[in-house]
Short mmCIF file of N, CA and C in Angstrom, two decimals:
data_model
loop_
_atom_site.label_atom_id
_atom_site.label_comp_id
_atom_site.label_asym_id
_atom_site.label_seq_id
_atom_site.Cartn_x
_atom_site.Cartn_y
_atom_site.Cartn_z
N GLN A 1 -47.24 -25.92 42.72
CA GLN A 1 -47.09 -25.12 41.27
C GLN A 1 -46.66 -23.94 41.23
N VAL A 2 -45.27 -23.82 40.71
CA VAL A 2 -44.41 -22.91 40.67
C VAL A 2 -44.95 -21.65 40.15
N GLN A 3 -45.16 -20.28 41.18
CA GLN A 3 -45.31 -19.62 40.13
C GLN A 3 -44.22 -18.50 39.73
N LEU A 4 -44.54 -17.69 38.68
CA LEU A 4 -43.32 -16.32 37.67
C LEU A 4 -44.08 -15.29 37.70
N GLU A 5 -43.45 -14.02 38.71
CA GLU A 5 -44.03 -13.23 37.96
C GLU A 5 -43.04 -12.15 37.84
N GLU A 6 -43.49 -11.24 36.37
CA GLU A 6 -42.57 -10.23 36.12
C GLU A 6 -42.99 -9.08 36.53
N SER A 7 -42.27 -8.10 36.47
CA SER A 7 -42.11 -6.68 37.06
C SER A 7 -40.94 -5.96 35.73
N GLY A 8 -41.43 -4.66 35.84
CA GLY A 8 -40.29 -3.94 35.38
C GLY A 8 -40.42 -3.49 34.17
N GLY A 9 -41.61 -3.69 33.30
CA GLY A 9 -41.74 -3.12 32.22
C GLY A 9 -42.27 -1.96 32.21
N GLY A 10 -42.31 -0.96 30.56
CA GLY A 10 -43.04 0.33 30.53
C GLY A 10 -42.54 0.76 29.16
N SER A 11 -42.74 2.07 29.04
CA SER A 11 -42.44 2.93 27.87
C SER A 11 -41.26 3.58 28.43
N VAL A 12 -40.22 3.58 27.14
CA VAL A 12 -38.85 4.61 27.05
C VAL A 12 -38.95 5.00 25.82
N PRO A 13 -38.01 5.84 25.66
CA PRO A 13 -37.42 6.04 24.23
C PRO A 13 -36.05 5.45 24.08
N PRO A 14 -36.23 5.60 22.61
CA PRO A 14 -35.31 4.63 21.87
C PRO A 14 -33.37 5.14 22.55
N GLY A 15 -32.93 4.16 23.08
CA GLY A 15 -31.98 4.34 23.55
C GLY A 15 -31.87 4.40 25.40
N GLY A 16 -32.82 4.14 25.83
CA GLY A 16 -33.22 3.31 26.84
C GLY A 16 -33.10 2.57 27.54
N SER A 17 -33.13 2.49 29.26
CA SER A 17 -32.84 1.13 29.97
C SER A 17 -34.29 0.92 30.65
N LEU A 18 -34.01 -0.75 30.68
CA LEU A 18 -35.44 -0.71 31.58
C LEU A 18 -34.41 -2.59 32.44
N LYS A 19 -35.14 -2.77 33.35
CA LYS A 19 -34.43 -3.70 34.19
C LYS A 19 -35.55 -4.47 34.38
N LEU A 20 -36.08 -5.81 34.03
CA LEU A 20 -37.07 -6.68 33.92
C LEU A 20 -36.64 -7.34 34.88
N ALA A 21 -37.78 -7.85 36.26
CA ALA A 21 -37.37 -8.88 37.22
C ALA A 21 -38.43 -9.73 37.01
N CYS A 22 -38.38 -11.26 37.36
CA CYS A 22 -38.69 -12.22 37.39
C CYS A 22 -38.60 -13.10 38.80
N THR A 23 -39.90 -12.69 39.70
CA THR A 23 -39.43 -13.87 40.98
C THR A 23 -40.74 -14.53 41.26
N ALA A 24 -39.51 -16.06 41.54
CA ALA A 24 -40.08 -17.41 41.98
C ALA A 24 -40.58 -17.92 42.98
N SER A 25 -41.92 -18.42 42.63
CA SER A 25 -42.75 -18.48 44.13
C SER A 25 -41.65 -19.21 45.29
N ARG A 26 -41.06 -20.39 44.51
CA ARG A 26 -40.04 -21.53 44.77
C ARG A 26 -38.77 -21.37 44.81
N SER A 27 -37.60 -21.47 45.50
CA SER A 27 -36.28 -21.38 45.87
C SER A 27 -35.40 -22.13 44.38
N THR A 28 -36.19 -23.11 44.66
CA THR A 28 -35.27 -24.08 43.50
C THR A 28 -35.53 -23.47 42.15
N THR A 29 -36.11 -23.22 41.17
CA THR A 29 -36.95 -23.08 39.84
C THR A 29 -35.73 -22.25 39.61
N ILE A 30 -35.68 -20.78 40.19
CA ILE A 30 -34.39 -20.12 40.02
C ILE A 30 -32.93 -20.73 39.41
N SER A 31 -32.48 -22.02 40.23
CA SER A 31 -30.86 -22.47 39.83
C SER A 31 -31.66 -23.33 39.02
N LYS A 32 -32.14 -23.71 38.42
CA LYS A 32 -32.58 -24.79 37.00
C LYS A 32 -32.19 -23.69 36.06
N CYS A 33 -32.98 -23.69 34.93
CA CYS A 33 -32.40 -23.09 33.32
C CYS A 33 -33.74 -22.29 33.70
N MET A 34 -33.28 -20.78 33.51
CA MET A 34 -34.79 -19.87 32.92
C MET A 34 -34.45 -19.40 31.94
N ALA A 35 -35.27 -18.55 31.55
CA ALA A 35 -34.78 -17.92 30.08
C ALA A 35 -35.98 -16.77 29.63
N TRP A 36 -35.11 -15.45 29.35
CA TRP A 36 -36.35 -14.51 28.70
C TRP A 36 -36.92 -14.77 27.03
N PHE A 37 -38.30 -14.57 26.97
CA PHE A 37 -38.82 -14.34 25.92
C PHE A 37 -39.23 -13.28 25.77
N ARG A 38 -39.81 -13.07 24.33
CA ARG A 38 -41.02 -11.69 23.98
C ARG A 38 -41.37 -12.60 22.96
N GLN A 39 -42.30 -11.48 22.46
CA GLN A 39 -43.62 -11.74 21.62
C GLN A 39 -44.56 -10.24 21.17
N ALA A 40 -43.71 -9.98 19.87
CA ALA A 40 -44.72 -8.61 19.87
C ALA A 40 -46.17 -9.34 18.75
N PRO A 41 -46.59 -8.46 18.36
CA PRO A 41 -47.68 -8.53 17.90
C PRO A 41 -47.61 -9.03 16.45
N GLY A 42 -48.63 -10.12 16.31
CA GLY A 42 -48.03 -10.36 14.73
C GLY A 42 -46.80 -11.41 14.58
N SER A 43 -46.07 -12.04 15.95
CA SER A 43 -45.11 -12.24 15.43
C SER A 43 -44.76 -13.81 16.81
N GLU A 44 -43.86 -14.61 16.28
CA GLU A 44 -43.48 -15.61 17.47
C GLU A 44 -42.97 -15.38 18.25
N ARG A 45 -43.45 -16.30 19.46
CA ARG A 45 -42.40 -16.14 20.84
C ARG A 45 -41.14 -16.47 20.53
N GLU A 46 -40.02 -15.16 20.92
CA GLU A 46 -38.40 -15.74 20.55
C GLU A 46 -38.21 -16.11 22.24
N ALA A 47 -36.62 -16.86 22.06
CA ALA A 47 -35.94 -16.62 23.55
C ALA A 47 -35.01 -15.09 22.84
N VAL A 48 -34.43 -14.39 23.87
CA VAL A 48 -34.09 -13.57 24.05
C VAL A 48 -32.40 -14.03 24.75
N ALA A 49 -33.16 -14.22 25.70
CA ALA A 49 -31.81 -14.63 26.43
C ALA A 49 -31.93 -15.94 27.36
N VAL A 50 -31.24 -16.76 27.98
CA VAL A 50 -31.38 -18.00 28.56
C VAL A 50 -29.98 -18.12 29.84
N LEU A 51 -30.61 -18.36 31.05
CA LEU A 51 -29.28 -18.45 32.05
C LEU A 51 -29.43 -20.12 32.44
N ASP A 52 -28.45 -20.71 32.27
CA ASP A 52 -28.45 -22.15 32.76
C ASP A 52 -27.66 -22.47 34.39
N ARG A 53 -27.88 -23.04 35.06
CA ARG A 53 -27.61 -23.86 36.43
C ARG A 53 -25.97 -23.07 36.88
N ASP A 54 -25.73 -23.44 35.74
CA ASP A 54 -24.22 -23.12 36.24
C ASP A 54 -23.82 -21.93 35.53
N GLY A 55 -24.66 -20.99 35.32
CA GLY A 55 -24.41 -19.70 35.32
C GLY A 55 -23.98 -19.28 33.46
N THR A 56 -24.22 -20.34 32.73
CA THR A 56 -23.93 -19.83 31.47
C THR A 56 -24.76 -19.75 30.95
N THR A 57 -24.48 -18.80 29.80
CA THR A 57 -25.67 -17.82 29.20
C THR A 57 -25.57 -17.58 27.23
N ASN A 58 -26.79 -17.39 27.09
CA ASN A 58 -26.92 -17.14 25.52
C ASN A 58 -27.86 -16.38 25.07
N TYR A 59 -27.54 -15.76 24.34
CA TYR A 59 -28.04 -14.47 23.72
C TYR A 59 -28.49 -14.51 22.41
N ALA A 60 -29.87 -13.84 21.76
CA ALA A 60 -30.57 -14.17 20.33
C ALA A 60 -29.54 -12.91 20.17
N ASP A 61 -29.40 -13.11 18.55
CA ASP A 61 -27.96 -12.12 18.01
C ASP A 61 -28.28 -10.57 18.14
N SER A 62 -29.81 -10.44 18.01
CA SER A 62 -30.31 -8.65 18.00
C SER A 62 -30.49 -8.27 19.32
N VAL A 63 -30.30 -8.69 20.19
CA VAL A 63 -29.89 -8.50 21.64
C VAL A 63 -28.39 -8.37 22.38
N LYS A 64 -27.63 -9.44 21.43
CA LYS A 64 -26.21 -9.47 22.32
C LYS A 64 -25.84 -7.82 22.12
N GLY A 65 -24.75 -7.99 23.47
CA GLY A 65 -24.33 -6.83 23.96
C GLY A 65 -24.96 -5.74 24.46
N ARG A 66 -26.04 -5.70 24.53
CA ARG A 66 -27.27 -4.77 25.21
C ARG A 66 -28.38 -5.39 26.07
N PHE A 67 -28.52 -6.21 26.19
CA PHE A 67 -29.34 -6.96 26.95
C PHE A 67 -28.00 -7.81 28.33
N THR A 68 -28.46 -8.00 29.36
CA THR A 68 -27.83 -9.37 30.04
C THR A 68 -28.46 -9.64 31.23
N ILE A 69 -28.70 -11.40 30.93
CA ILE A 69 -29.55 -11.96 31.76
C ILE A 69 -28.44 -12.39 33.16
N SER A 70 -29.21 -12.82 34.20
CA SER A 70 -28.65 -12.47 35.43
C SER A 70 -29.76 -13.45 36.57
N LYS A 71 -29.20 -13.46 37.77
CA LYS A 71 -30.12 -14.48 39.17
C LYS A 71 -29.50 -14.20 40.48
N ASP A 72 -30.68 -13.58 41.07
CA ASP A 72 -30.11 -13.61 42.23
C ASP A 72 -30.70 -14.89 43.41
N ASN A 73 -30.16 -15.96 43.56
CA ASN A 73 -30.51 -16.37 44.79
C ASN A 73 -31.48 -16.67 45.84
N THR A 74 -30.65 -15.66 46.37
CA THR A 74 -31.41 -15.51 47.58
C THR A 74 -32.77 -14.63 47.39
N LYS A 75 -32.71 -13.89 46.61
CA LYS A 75 -34.05 -13.13 46.48
C LYS A 75 -35.19 -14.32 45.44
N ASN A 76 -34.75 -15.35 44.60
CA ASN A 76 -35.51 -16.25 43.92
C ASN A 76 -35.95 -15.23 43.11
N THR A 77 -35.08 -14.65 41.95
CA THR A 77 -35.68 -13.61 41.52
C THR A 77 -34.49 -13.85 40.30
N LEU A 78 -34.91 -13.94 38.98
CA LEU A 78 -34.08 -13.34 37.72
C LEU A 78 -34.87 -11.96 36.66
N THR A 79 -33.27 -11.61 36.69
CA THR A 79 -33.24 -9.90 35.74
C THR A 79 -33.02 -10.53 34.58
N LEU A 80 -33.58 -9.33 33.83
CA LEU A 80 -32.87 -8.84 32.41
C LEU A 80 -32.98 -7.17 32.35
N GLN A 81 -31.40 -7.33 32.23
CA GLN A 81 -30.96 -5.42 31.80
C GLN A 81 -31.02 -5.26 30.54
N MET A 82 -31.88 -4.25 30.14
CA MET A 82 -31.69 -4.25 28.72
C MET A 82 -31.62 -2.32 28.77
N ASN A 83 -30.48 -2.48 27.66
CA ASN A 83 -29.63 -0.96 27.68
C ASN A 83 -29.87 -0.80 25.98
N ALA A 84 -29.51 0.82 25.70
CA ALA A 84 -29.87 0.96 24.31
C ALA A 84 -30.78 -0.04 23.53
N LEU A 85 -32.09 0.61 24.29
CA LEU A 85 -33.50 0.01 23.53
C LEU A 85 -33.33 0.50 22.24
N LYS A 86 -34.03 -0.43 21.40
CA LYS A 86 -34.96 -0.03 19.75
C LYS A 86 -35.78 -0.55 19.71
N PRO A 87 -36.64 0.46 19.18
CA PRO A 87 -38.27 0.12 18.70
C PRO A 87 -38.71 -1.25 19.07
N GLU A 88 -37.57 -2.05 18.01
CA GLU A 88 -38.06 -3.31 17.39
C GLU A 88 -37.65 -4.16 19.00
N ASP A 89 -37.46 -3.85 20.06
CA ASP A 89 -37.28 -4.47 21.21
C ASP A 89 -38.64 -4.14 21.69
N SER A 90 -39.81 -3.85 21.19
CA SER A 90 -41.03 -3.17 22.02
C SER A 90 -41.68 -4.89 21.73
N ALA A 91 -42.06 -5.85 22.99
CA ALA A 91 -42.55 -6.17 23.06
C ALA A 91 -43.40 -7.26 24.26
N MET A 92 -44.01 -7.86 24.43
CA MET A 92 -45.01 -8.49 25.87
C MET A 92 -43.30 -9.60 26.04
N TYR A 93 -42.98 -9.44 27.41
CA TYR A 93 -41.44 -10.41 27.78
C TYR A 93 -41.97 -11.24 29.00
N TYR A 94 -42.02 -12.23 28.49
CA TYR A 94 -42.11 -13.34 29.64
C TYR A 94 -41.10 -13.63 30.27
N CYS A 95 -41.04 -14.48 31.71
CA CYS A 95 -40.20 -15.57 31.90
C CYS A 95 -40.30 -17.00 31.97
N ALA A 96 -39.49 -17.54 31.87
CA ALA A 96 -39.79 -18.52 32.00
C ALA A 96 -38.89 -19.88 32.74
N GLY A 97 -39.01 -20.63 33.57
CA GLY A 97 -38.49 -21.63 34.01
C GLY A 97 -38.75 -23.25 33.59
N ASP A 98 -37.63 -23.99 34.11
CA ASP A 98 -37.78 -25.19 33.92
C ASP A 98 -37.35 -26.25 35.15
N ARG A 99 -37.22 -27.24 34.97
CA ARG A 99 -37.27 -28.10 36.44
C ARG A 99 -35.87 -28.92 35.92
N TRP A 100 -35.34 -28.46 35.14
CA TRP A 100 -33.45 -29.15 35.19
C TRP A 100 -32.59 -28.34 34.35
N GLY A 101 -31.65 -28.05 34.00
CA GLY A 101 -31.07 -27.60 33.35
C GLY A 101 -30.91 -27.38 31.89
N CYS A 102 -30.39 -26.78 31.39
CA CYS A 102 -30.98 -25.94 29.81
C CYS A 102 -30.19 -27.48 29.02
N THR A 103 -31.40 -27.60 28.01
CA THR A 103 -31.01 -27.96 26.75
C THR A 103 -29.45 -28.00 26.29
N LEU A 104 -28.51 -28.66 25.89
CA LEU A 104 -27.35 -27.45 25.09
C LEU A 104 -27.45 -27.90 23.55
N ILE A 105 -26.70 -26.97 22.65
CA ILE A 105 -26.76 -27.04 21.55
C ILE A 105 -25.41 -26.51 21.28
N SER A 106 -24.19 -27.42 20.71
CA SER A 106 -23.45 -27.17 20.43
C SER A 106 -22.53 -26.15 22.13
N GLY A 107 -22.98 -26.86 23.13
CA GLY A 107 -22.32 -26.49 24.43
C GLY A 107 -23.06 -25.26 25.06
N ARG A 108 -24.09 -24.65 24.42
CA ARG A 108 -24.35 -23.88 25.03
C ARG A 108 -25.84 -23.75 24.99
N PRO A 109 -26.59 -22.76 26.46
CA PRO A 109 -27.98 -22.87 26.24
C PRO A 109 -28.99 -22.46 25.44
N SER A 110 -30.04 -23.61 24.96
CA SER A 110 -30.37 -24.00 23.22
C SER A 110 -31.45 -22.16 23.33
N LEU A 111 -31.52 -21.51 22.88
CA LEU A 111 -32.13 -20.53 21.97
C LEU A 111 -33.79 -20.72 21.39
N VAL A 112 -33.53 -22.18 20.95
CA VAL A 112 -35.03 -22.60 20.06
C VAL A 112 -36.03 -23.44 21.52
N TYR A 113 -35.38 -24.34 22.14
CA TYR A 113 -36.38 -24.93 23.03
C TYR A 113 -37.48 -23.77 23.63
N THR A 114 -37.91 -24.44 23.66
CA THR A 114 -39.68 -23.33 24.22
C THR A 114 -40.58 -24.37 24.88
N ALA A 115 -40.32 -25.87 25.63
CA ALA A 115 -41.07 -26.18 26.33
C ALA A 115 -41.14 -26.21 27.59
N TYR A 116 -40.64 -24.93 28.44
CA TYR A 116 -40.60 -24.45 29.49
C TYR A 116 -41.56 -25.18 30.67
N THR A 117 -41.51 -25.68 31.23
CA THR A 117 -42.61 -25.89 32.77
C THR A 117 -43.43 -24.71 33.01
N TYR A 118 -42.56 -24.08 33.65
CA TYR A 118 -43.40 -22.68 34.09
C TYR A 118 -43.01 -20.87 32.79
N TRP A 119 -43.97 -20.68 33.52
CA TRP A 119 -44.26 -19.08 32.19
C TRP A 119 -44.98 -18.55 33.47
N GLY A 120 -44.30 -17.12 33.19
CA GLY A 120 -45.35 -16.20 34.06
C GLY A 120 -46.33 -15.89 32.90
N GLN A 121 -46.80 -14.32 33.51
CA GLN A 121 -48.02 -13.64 32.29
C GLN A 121 -47.19 -13.13 31.82
N GLY A 122 -46.18 -12.13 31.74
CA GLY A 122 -45.55 -11.23 30.91
C GLY A 122 -45.54 -9.97 31.68
N THR A 123 -45.04 -9.39 30.66
CA THR A 123 -44.90 -7.77 31.42
C THR A 123 -44.65 -6.84 30.10
N GLN A 124 -44.86 -5.50 29.42
CA GLN A 124 -45.46 -5.28 28.33
C GLN A 124 -43.92 -3.83 28.34
N VAL A 125 -43.03 -4.12 27.08
CA VAL A 125 -41.67 -3.23 26.96
C VAL A 125 -42.44 -2.31 25.64
N THR A 126 -42.40 -0.83 25.66
CA THR A 126 -42.50 -0.36 24.87
C THR A 126 -41.73 0.71 24.48
N VAL A 127 -40.89 0.69 23.48
CA VAL A 127 -39.70 1.77 23.00
C VAL A 127 -40.33 2.58 21.71
N SER A 128 -40.80 3.48 22.42
CA SER A 128 -41.15 4.78 21.20
C SER A 128 -40.68 6.29 21.58
N SER A 129 -40.36 6.96 20.51
CA SER A 129 -40.62 8.41 20.74
C SER A 129 -41.53 9.12 20.66
#
């Protein structure tokens, strides 16, 4: 069973930055479809960034231009660089991975697909002054 462990969450003021990391227990996981989701209290879990095995990415409109998803295969690590953070970015952030490439919609990794095989426990991000 693959384990995913997130780190890097915390509390920052508006406009600040955080870098989340997700480490997989198996190297092959990072090479498949990986994603970052978030869930705020009272809201549904939503995908914010997806990274396919060929490096193709897709971002939610709300984070486009501010967040960057990337991976380091040598360290089995997926990262999410978050800049210009806003209070509405406050949520629990989850790393997710699958055993194959991403489901594509119009040639882009899907942001609506949620049936990932592996999930982390989450890391809290709070943006507040």
